Coordinates of C-alpha atoms in Angstrom, one line a residue:
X1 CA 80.6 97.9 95.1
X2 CA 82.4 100.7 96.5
X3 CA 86.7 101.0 96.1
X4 CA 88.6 103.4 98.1
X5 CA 91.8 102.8 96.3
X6 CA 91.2 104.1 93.3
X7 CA 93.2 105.3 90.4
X8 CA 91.7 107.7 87.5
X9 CA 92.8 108.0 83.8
X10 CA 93.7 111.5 83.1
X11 CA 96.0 113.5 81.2
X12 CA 97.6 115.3 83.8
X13 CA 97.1 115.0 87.9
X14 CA 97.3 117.8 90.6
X15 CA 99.2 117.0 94.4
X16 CA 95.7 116.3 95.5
X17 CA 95.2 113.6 93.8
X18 CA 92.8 115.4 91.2
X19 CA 93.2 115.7 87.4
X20 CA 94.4 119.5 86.7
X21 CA 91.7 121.4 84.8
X22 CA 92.6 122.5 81.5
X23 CA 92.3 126.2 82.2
X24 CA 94.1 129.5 81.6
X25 CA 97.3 129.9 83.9
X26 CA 96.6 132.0 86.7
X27 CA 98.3 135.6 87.0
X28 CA 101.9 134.8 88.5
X29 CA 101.2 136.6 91.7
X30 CA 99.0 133.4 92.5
X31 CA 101.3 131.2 91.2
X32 CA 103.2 128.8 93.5
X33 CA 106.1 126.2 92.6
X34 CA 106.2 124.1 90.6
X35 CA 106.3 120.0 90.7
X36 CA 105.8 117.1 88.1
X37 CA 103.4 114.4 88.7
X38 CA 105.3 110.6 88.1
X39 CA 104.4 109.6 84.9
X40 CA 103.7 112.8 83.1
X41 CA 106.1 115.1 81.1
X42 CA 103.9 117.9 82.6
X43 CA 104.6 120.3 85.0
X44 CA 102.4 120.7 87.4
X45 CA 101.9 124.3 89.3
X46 CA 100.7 123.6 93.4
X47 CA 98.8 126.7 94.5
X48 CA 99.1 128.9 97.7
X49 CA 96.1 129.1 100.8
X50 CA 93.6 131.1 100.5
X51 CA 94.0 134.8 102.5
X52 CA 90.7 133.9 104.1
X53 CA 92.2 130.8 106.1
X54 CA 93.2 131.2 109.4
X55 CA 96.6 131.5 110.1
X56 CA 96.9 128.0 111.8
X57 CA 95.3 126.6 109.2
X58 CA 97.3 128.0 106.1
X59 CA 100.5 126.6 108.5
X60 CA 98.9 122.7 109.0
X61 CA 98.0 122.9 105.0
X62 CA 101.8 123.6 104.9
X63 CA 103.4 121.6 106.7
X64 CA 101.2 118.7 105.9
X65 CA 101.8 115.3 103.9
X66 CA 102.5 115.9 100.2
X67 CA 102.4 114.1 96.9
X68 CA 105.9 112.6 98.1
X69 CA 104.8 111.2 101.1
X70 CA 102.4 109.0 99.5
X71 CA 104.6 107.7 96.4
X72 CA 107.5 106.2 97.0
X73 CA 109.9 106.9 93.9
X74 CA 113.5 107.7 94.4
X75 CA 113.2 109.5 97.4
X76 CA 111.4 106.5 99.2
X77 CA 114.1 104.6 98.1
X78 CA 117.3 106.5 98.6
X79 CA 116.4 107.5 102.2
X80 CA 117.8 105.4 104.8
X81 CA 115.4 105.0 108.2
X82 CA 118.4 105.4 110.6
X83 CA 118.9 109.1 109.0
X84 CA 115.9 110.3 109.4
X85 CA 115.8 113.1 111.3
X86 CA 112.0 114.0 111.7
X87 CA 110.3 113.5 114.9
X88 CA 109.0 109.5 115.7
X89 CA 107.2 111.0 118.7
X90 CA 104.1 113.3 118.3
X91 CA 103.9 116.4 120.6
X92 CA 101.0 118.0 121.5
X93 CA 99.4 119.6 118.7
X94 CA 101.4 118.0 116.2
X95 CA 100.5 115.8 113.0
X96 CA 103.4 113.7 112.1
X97 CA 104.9 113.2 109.0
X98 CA 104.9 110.1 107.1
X99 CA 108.3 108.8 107.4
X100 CA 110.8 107.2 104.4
X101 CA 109.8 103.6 105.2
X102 CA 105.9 103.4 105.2
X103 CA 105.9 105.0 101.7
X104 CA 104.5 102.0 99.3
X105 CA 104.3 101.6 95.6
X106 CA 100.8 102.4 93.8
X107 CA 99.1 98.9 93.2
X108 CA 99.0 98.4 89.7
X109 CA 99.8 94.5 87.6
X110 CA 97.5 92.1 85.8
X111 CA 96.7 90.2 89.0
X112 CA 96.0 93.2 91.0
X113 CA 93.4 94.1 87.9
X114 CA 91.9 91.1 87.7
X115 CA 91.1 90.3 91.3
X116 CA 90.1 94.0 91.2
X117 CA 87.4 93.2 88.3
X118 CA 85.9 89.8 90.0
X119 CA 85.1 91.6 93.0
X120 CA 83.2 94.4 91.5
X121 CA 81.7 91.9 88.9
X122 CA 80.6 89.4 92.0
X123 CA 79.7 92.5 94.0
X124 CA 82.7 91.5 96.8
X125 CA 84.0 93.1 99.5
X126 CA 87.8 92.7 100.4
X127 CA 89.0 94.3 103.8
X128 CA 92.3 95.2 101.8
X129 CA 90.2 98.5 99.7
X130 CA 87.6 99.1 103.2
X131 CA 90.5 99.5 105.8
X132 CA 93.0 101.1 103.1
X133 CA 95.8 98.9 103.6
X134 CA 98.8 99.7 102.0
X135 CA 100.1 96.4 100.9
X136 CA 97.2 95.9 98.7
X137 CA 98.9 95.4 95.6
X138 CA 101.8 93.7 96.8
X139 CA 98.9 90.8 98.1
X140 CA 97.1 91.1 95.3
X141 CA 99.7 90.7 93.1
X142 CA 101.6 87.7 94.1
X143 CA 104.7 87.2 91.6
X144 CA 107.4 84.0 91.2
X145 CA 108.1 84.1 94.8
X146 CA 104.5 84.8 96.2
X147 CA 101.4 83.9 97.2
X148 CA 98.8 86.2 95.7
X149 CA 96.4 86.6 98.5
X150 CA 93.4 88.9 99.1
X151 CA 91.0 89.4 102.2
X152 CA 87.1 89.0 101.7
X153 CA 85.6 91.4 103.5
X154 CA 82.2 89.0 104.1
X155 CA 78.5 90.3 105.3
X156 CA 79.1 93.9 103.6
X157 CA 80.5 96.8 104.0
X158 CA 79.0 98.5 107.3
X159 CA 80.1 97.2 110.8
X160 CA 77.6 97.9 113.7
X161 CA 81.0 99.4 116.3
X162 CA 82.9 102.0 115.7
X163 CA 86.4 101.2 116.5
X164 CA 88.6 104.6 116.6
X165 CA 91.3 103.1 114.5
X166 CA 89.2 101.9 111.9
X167 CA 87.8 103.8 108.4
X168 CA 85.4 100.9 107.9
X169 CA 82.1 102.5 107.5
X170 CA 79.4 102.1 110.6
X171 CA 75.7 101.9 111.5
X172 CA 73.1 100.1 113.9
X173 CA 71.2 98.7 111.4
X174 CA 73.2 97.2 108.6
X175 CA 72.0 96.2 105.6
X176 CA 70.9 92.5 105.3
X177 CA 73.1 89.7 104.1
X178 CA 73.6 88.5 100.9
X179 CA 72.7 84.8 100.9
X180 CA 74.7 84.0 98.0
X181 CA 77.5 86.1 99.2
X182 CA 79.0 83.1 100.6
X183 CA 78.9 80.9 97.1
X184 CA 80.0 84.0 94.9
X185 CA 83.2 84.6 97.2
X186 CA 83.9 80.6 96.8
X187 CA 83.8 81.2 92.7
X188 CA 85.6 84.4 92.5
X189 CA 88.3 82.4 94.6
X190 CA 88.3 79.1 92.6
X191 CA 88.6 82.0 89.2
X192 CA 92.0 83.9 90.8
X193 CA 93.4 80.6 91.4
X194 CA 94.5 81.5 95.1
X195 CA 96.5 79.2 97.3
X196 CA 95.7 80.9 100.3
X197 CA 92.7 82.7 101.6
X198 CA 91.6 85.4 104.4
X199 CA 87.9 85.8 105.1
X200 CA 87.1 88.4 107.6
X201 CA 84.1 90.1 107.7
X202 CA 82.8 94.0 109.8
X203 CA 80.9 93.2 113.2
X204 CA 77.2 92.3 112.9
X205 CA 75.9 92.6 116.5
X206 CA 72.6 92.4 115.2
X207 CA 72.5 89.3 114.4
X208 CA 71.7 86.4 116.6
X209 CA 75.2 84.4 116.2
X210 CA 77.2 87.3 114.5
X211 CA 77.3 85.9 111.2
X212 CA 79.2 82.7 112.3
X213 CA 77.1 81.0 110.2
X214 CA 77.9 83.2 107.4
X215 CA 81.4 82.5 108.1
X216 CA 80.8 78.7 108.2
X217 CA 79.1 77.8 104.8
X218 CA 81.9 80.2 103.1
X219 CA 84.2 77.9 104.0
X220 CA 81.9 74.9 102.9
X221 CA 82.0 76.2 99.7
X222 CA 85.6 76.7 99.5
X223 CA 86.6 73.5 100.6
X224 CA 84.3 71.8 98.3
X225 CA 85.7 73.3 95.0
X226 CA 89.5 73.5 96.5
X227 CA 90.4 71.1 99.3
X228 CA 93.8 72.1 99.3
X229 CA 93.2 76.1 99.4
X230 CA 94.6 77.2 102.9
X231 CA 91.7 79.3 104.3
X232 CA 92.1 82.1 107.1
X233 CA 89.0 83.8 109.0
X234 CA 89.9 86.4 110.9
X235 CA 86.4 86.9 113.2
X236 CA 84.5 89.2 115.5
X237 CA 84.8 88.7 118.8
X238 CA 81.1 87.5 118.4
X239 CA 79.8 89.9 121.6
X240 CA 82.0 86.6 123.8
X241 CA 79.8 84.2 122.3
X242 CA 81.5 80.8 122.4
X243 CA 79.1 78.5 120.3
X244 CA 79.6 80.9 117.3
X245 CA 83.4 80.8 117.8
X246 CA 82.6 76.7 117.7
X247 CA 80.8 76.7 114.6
X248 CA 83.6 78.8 112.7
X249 CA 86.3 77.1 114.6
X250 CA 84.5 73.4 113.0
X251 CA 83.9 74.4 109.6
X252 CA 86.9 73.3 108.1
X253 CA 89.2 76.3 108.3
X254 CA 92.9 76.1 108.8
X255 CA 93.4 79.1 110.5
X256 CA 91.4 80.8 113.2
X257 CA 92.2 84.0 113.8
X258 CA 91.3 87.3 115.9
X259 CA 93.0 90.6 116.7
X260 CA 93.2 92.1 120.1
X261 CA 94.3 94.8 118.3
X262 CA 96.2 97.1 120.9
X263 CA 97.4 96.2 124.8
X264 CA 95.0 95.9 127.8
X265 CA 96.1 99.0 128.8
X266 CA 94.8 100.9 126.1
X267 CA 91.8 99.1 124.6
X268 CA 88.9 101.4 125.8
X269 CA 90.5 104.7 124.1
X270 CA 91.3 102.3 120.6
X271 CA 88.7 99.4 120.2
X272 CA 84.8 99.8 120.7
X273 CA 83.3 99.7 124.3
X274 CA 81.7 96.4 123.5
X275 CA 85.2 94.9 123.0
X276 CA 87.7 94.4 125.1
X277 CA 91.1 92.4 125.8
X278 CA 89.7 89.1 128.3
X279 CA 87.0 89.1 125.4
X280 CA 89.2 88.4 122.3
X281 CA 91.6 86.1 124.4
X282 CA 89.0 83.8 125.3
X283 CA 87.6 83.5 121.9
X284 CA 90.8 82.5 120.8
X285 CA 91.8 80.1 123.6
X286 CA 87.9 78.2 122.7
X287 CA 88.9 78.2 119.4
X288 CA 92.1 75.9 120.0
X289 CA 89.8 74.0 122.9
X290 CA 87.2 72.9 120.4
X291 CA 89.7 72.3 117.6
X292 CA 93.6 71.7 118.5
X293 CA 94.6 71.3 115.1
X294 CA 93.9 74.9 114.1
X295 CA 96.2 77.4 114.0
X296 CA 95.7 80.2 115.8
X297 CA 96.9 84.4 115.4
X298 CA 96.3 87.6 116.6
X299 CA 97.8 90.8 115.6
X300 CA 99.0 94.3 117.4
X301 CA 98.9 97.4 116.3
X302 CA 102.1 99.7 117.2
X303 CA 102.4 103.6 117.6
X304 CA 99.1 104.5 120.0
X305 CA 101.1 105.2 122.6
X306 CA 101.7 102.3 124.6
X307 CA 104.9 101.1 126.2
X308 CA 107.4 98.5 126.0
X309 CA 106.6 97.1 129.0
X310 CA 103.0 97.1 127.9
X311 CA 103.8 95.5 124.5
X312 CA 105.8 92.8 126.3
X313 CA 103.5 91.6 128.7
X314 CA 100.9 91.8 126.3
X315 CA 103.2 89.4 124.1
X316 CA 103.7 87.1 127.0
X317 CA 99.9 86.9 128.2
X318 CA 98.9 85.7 124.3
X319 CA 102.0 83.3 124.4
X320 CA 100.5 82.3 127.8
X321 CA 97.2 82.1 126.4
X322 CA 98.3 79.5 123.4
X323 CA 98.2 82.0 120.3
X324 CA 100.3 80.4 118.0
X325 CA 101.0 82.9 115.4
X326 CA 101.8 87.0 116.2
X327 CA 101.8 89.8 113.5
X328 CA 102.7 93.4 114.7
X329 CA 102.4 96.6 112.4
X330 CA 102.4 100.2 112.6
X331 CA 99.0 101.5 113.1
X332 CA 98.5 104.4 110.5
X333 CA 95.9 106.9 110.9
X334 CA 93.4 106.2 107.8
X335 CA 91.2 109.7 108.3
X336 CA 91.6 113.0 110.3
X337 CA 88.8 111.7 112.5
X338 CA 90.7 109.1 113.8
X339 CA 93.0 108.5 116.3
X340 CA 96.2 110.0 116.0
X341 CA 99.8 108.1 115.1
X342 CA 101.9 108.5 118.7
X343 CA 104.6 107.8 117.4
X344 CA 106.0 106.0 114.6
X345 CA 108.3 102.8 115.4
X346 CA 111.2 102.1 113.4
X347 CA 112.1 99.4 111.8
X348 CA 114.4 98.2 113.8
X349 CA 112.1 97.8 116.7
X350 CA 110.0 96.0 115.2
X351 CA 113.1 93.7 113.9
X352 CA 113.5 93.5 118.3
X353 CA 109.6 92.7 118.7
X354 CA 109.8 89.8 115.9
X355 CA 112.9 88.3 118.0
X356 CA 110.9 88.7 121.4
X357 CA 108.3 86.5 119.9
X358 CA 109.9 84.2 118.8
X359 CA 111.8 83.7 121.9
X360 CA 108.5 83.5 123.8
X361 CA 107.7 80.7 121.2
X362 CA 105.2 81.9 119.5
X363 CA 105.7 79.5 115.9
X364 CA 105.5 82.6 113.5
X365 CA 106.5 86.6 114.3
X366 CA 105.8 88.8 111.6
X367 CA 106.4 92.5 112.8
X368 CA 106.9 95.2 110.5
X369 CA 105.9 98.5 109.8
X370 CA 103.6 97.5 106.9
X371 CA 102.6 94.4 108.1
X372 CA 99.1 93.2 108.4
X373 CA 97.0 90.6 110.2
X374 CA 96.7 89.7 106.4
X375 CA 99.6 90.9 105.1
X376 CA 101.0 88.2 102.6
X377 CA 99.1 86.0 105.0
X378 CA 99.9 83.1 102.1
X379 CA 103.9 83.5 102.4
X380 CA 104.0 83.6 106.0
X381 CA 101.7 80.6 106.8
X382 CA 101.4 78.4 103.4
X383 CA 105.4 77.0 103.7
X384 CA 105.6 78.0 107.6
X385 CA 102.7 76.2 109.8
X386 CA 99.9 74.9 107.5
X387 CA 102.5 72.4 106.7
X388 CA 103.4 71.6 110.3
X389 CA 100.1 71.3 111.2
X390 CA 99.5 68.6 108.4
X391 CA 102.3 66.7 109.9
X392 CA 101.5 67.2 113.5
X393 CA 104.2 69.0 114.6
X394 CA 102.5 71.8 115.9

């Protein structure tokens, strides 16, 4: 089991994320300012570039994200978005800076621990620690007015595209399935005491049906030892194959749901070449045909350049298409071999986009920069649609 978000017990820490070694202080002509890490009474002393960098180098080094702009402490929460006054907009040659109101708190609680343990214990996967996302111990955590909520990453770890928004790792051949992967997630599930439930799982092209039947029997087993757990699965496109979109769409789930990810416009410089916008919008329209009582959602990712116009008519052409349920987040770049952030949208645009949709009619609009496909997905749908559905008013 493999975690990305990690945290490490040490006496002191450096600004890269590093304990400092316990070593003689260097002369003071090497010496740079100095900083203290949250948490320790240390102080801790951040060192210059080496002469042997290149001058552009040394600058980006410079002028790069800091400790600060990954903790949010009282800076995070004294700055207000609407006086920021660093650039939204990326020029050409430029790496923005991580602005005031994407900085998140580091996940720590007993929940977030424990559903932290079962997984490596059960030998899990959750999409939440592959794809960094940094709400994970806000979901994981739940709390008096929350649903604790995590996202199983099912049938491993290694996806068979390479999507160039995505950190998930890749190859052709993945390894094989775990056949009891899909009994172990329904135990860890029924041990965290979960209300609601995302199962998503990396793209397995080479396999005959995609894993849909992977996807099926994990709900089998959830059902059986919770009936009243609300369960999510947020597919593959299944290479446009509609009989495995039937068998997930059957199995006894309550939500179906798929990303398209970013607008038409844009899909072949973001998303794989074997995916593609028609694709994911017909595997959601079959997924309503074959069962009308599901609830179905999609998600956008905001800041690779595309338009309003373009983020509109995308909005309308889902609406068109019978999505029930939008979600709309910035997209953050996870490593420098990804694609780059545009531009970085503020929160009150996405305030605008989340009263666009719901003037379209889409039954739920959750847009915000930190927001998820599974974001809180518990909060959001638990009280606002499963409900609904139950009583036929969607």
């Amino acid at each position: 089991m493999v975690f990305i978000l990690q945290t490490t017990t040490t006496t002191s820490c450096s600004p890269g994320g590093t304990a400092a070694p316990r070593t003689a202080p260097l002369p003071a002509r090497t010496r740079g300012p100095q900083l203290r890490c949250p948490g320790s009474s240390r102080p801790q002393t951040t060192y210059g570039t080496s002469s042997s960098l290149p001058e552009e180098t040394k600058k980006a080094l410079q002028t790069g994200p800091d400790l600060e702009d990954f903790l949010s402490g009282d800076l995070a929460d004294k700055s207000v978005w609407a006086e920021y006054k660093g650039n939204l907009k990326r020029q050409k040659g430029e790496r923005l800076r991580l602005p005031p109101w994407l900085k998140t708190e580091i996940p720590m609680g007993k929940n977030y621990n424990k559903l932290k343990n079962t997984l490596r214990s059960l030998n899990l996967h959750t999409v939440c620690e592959e794809a960094r996302c940094p709400n994970i111990g806000e979901c994981w955590g739940g709390g008096e007015y929350a649903t604790a909520t995590a996202t199983i990453m099912l049938m491993g770890d290694t996806c068979t595209r390479g999507c160039r928004f995505c950190s998930v790792k890749t190859a052709k051949n993945p390894p094989p399935l775990d056949p009891e992967e899909p009994y172990n997630t329904a135990k860890a599930i029924a041990e965290w005491g979960l209300d609601y439930v995302v199962l998503t799982s990396v793209d397995r092209d080479d396999m005959p049906d995609g894993g849909a039947e992977h996807f099926a029997k994990t709900v089998s087993h959830l059902k059986e030892r919770n009936p009243k757990i609300v369960v999510e699965c947020l597919t593959p496109d299944f290479r446009g194959d509609l009989s495995a979109v039937e068998k997930v769409a059957l199995s006894g789930l309550d939500v179906y749901a798929h990303n398209v990810e970013t607008v038409p416009e844009l899909q072949r410089r973001v998303r794989d070449p074997r995916a593609n916008f028609e694709q994911s919008l017909r595997v959601l329209q079959h997924a309503k045909e074959v069962q009308p009582r599901v609830i179905s959602k999609t998600s956008l990712m905001l800041g690779l350049g595309e338009t309003d116009a373009q983020v509109l008519s995308t909005m309308k052409l889902l609406r068109e298409a019978g999505v029930d349920c939008l979600t709309l987040g910035q997209y953050m770049q996870p490593t420098k071999r990804h694609l780059k952030v545009e531009e970085y949208v503020t929160p009150e645009k996405f305030k605008y986009w989340e009263k666009v949709g719901n003037d379209l009619g889409f039954h739920y609009t959750a847009s915000g920069p930190l927001v998820r496909s599974s974001y809180k997905a518990g909060e959001f749908f638990l009280k606002n649609l499963v409900e609904k559905r139950k009583t036929k008013v969607i």
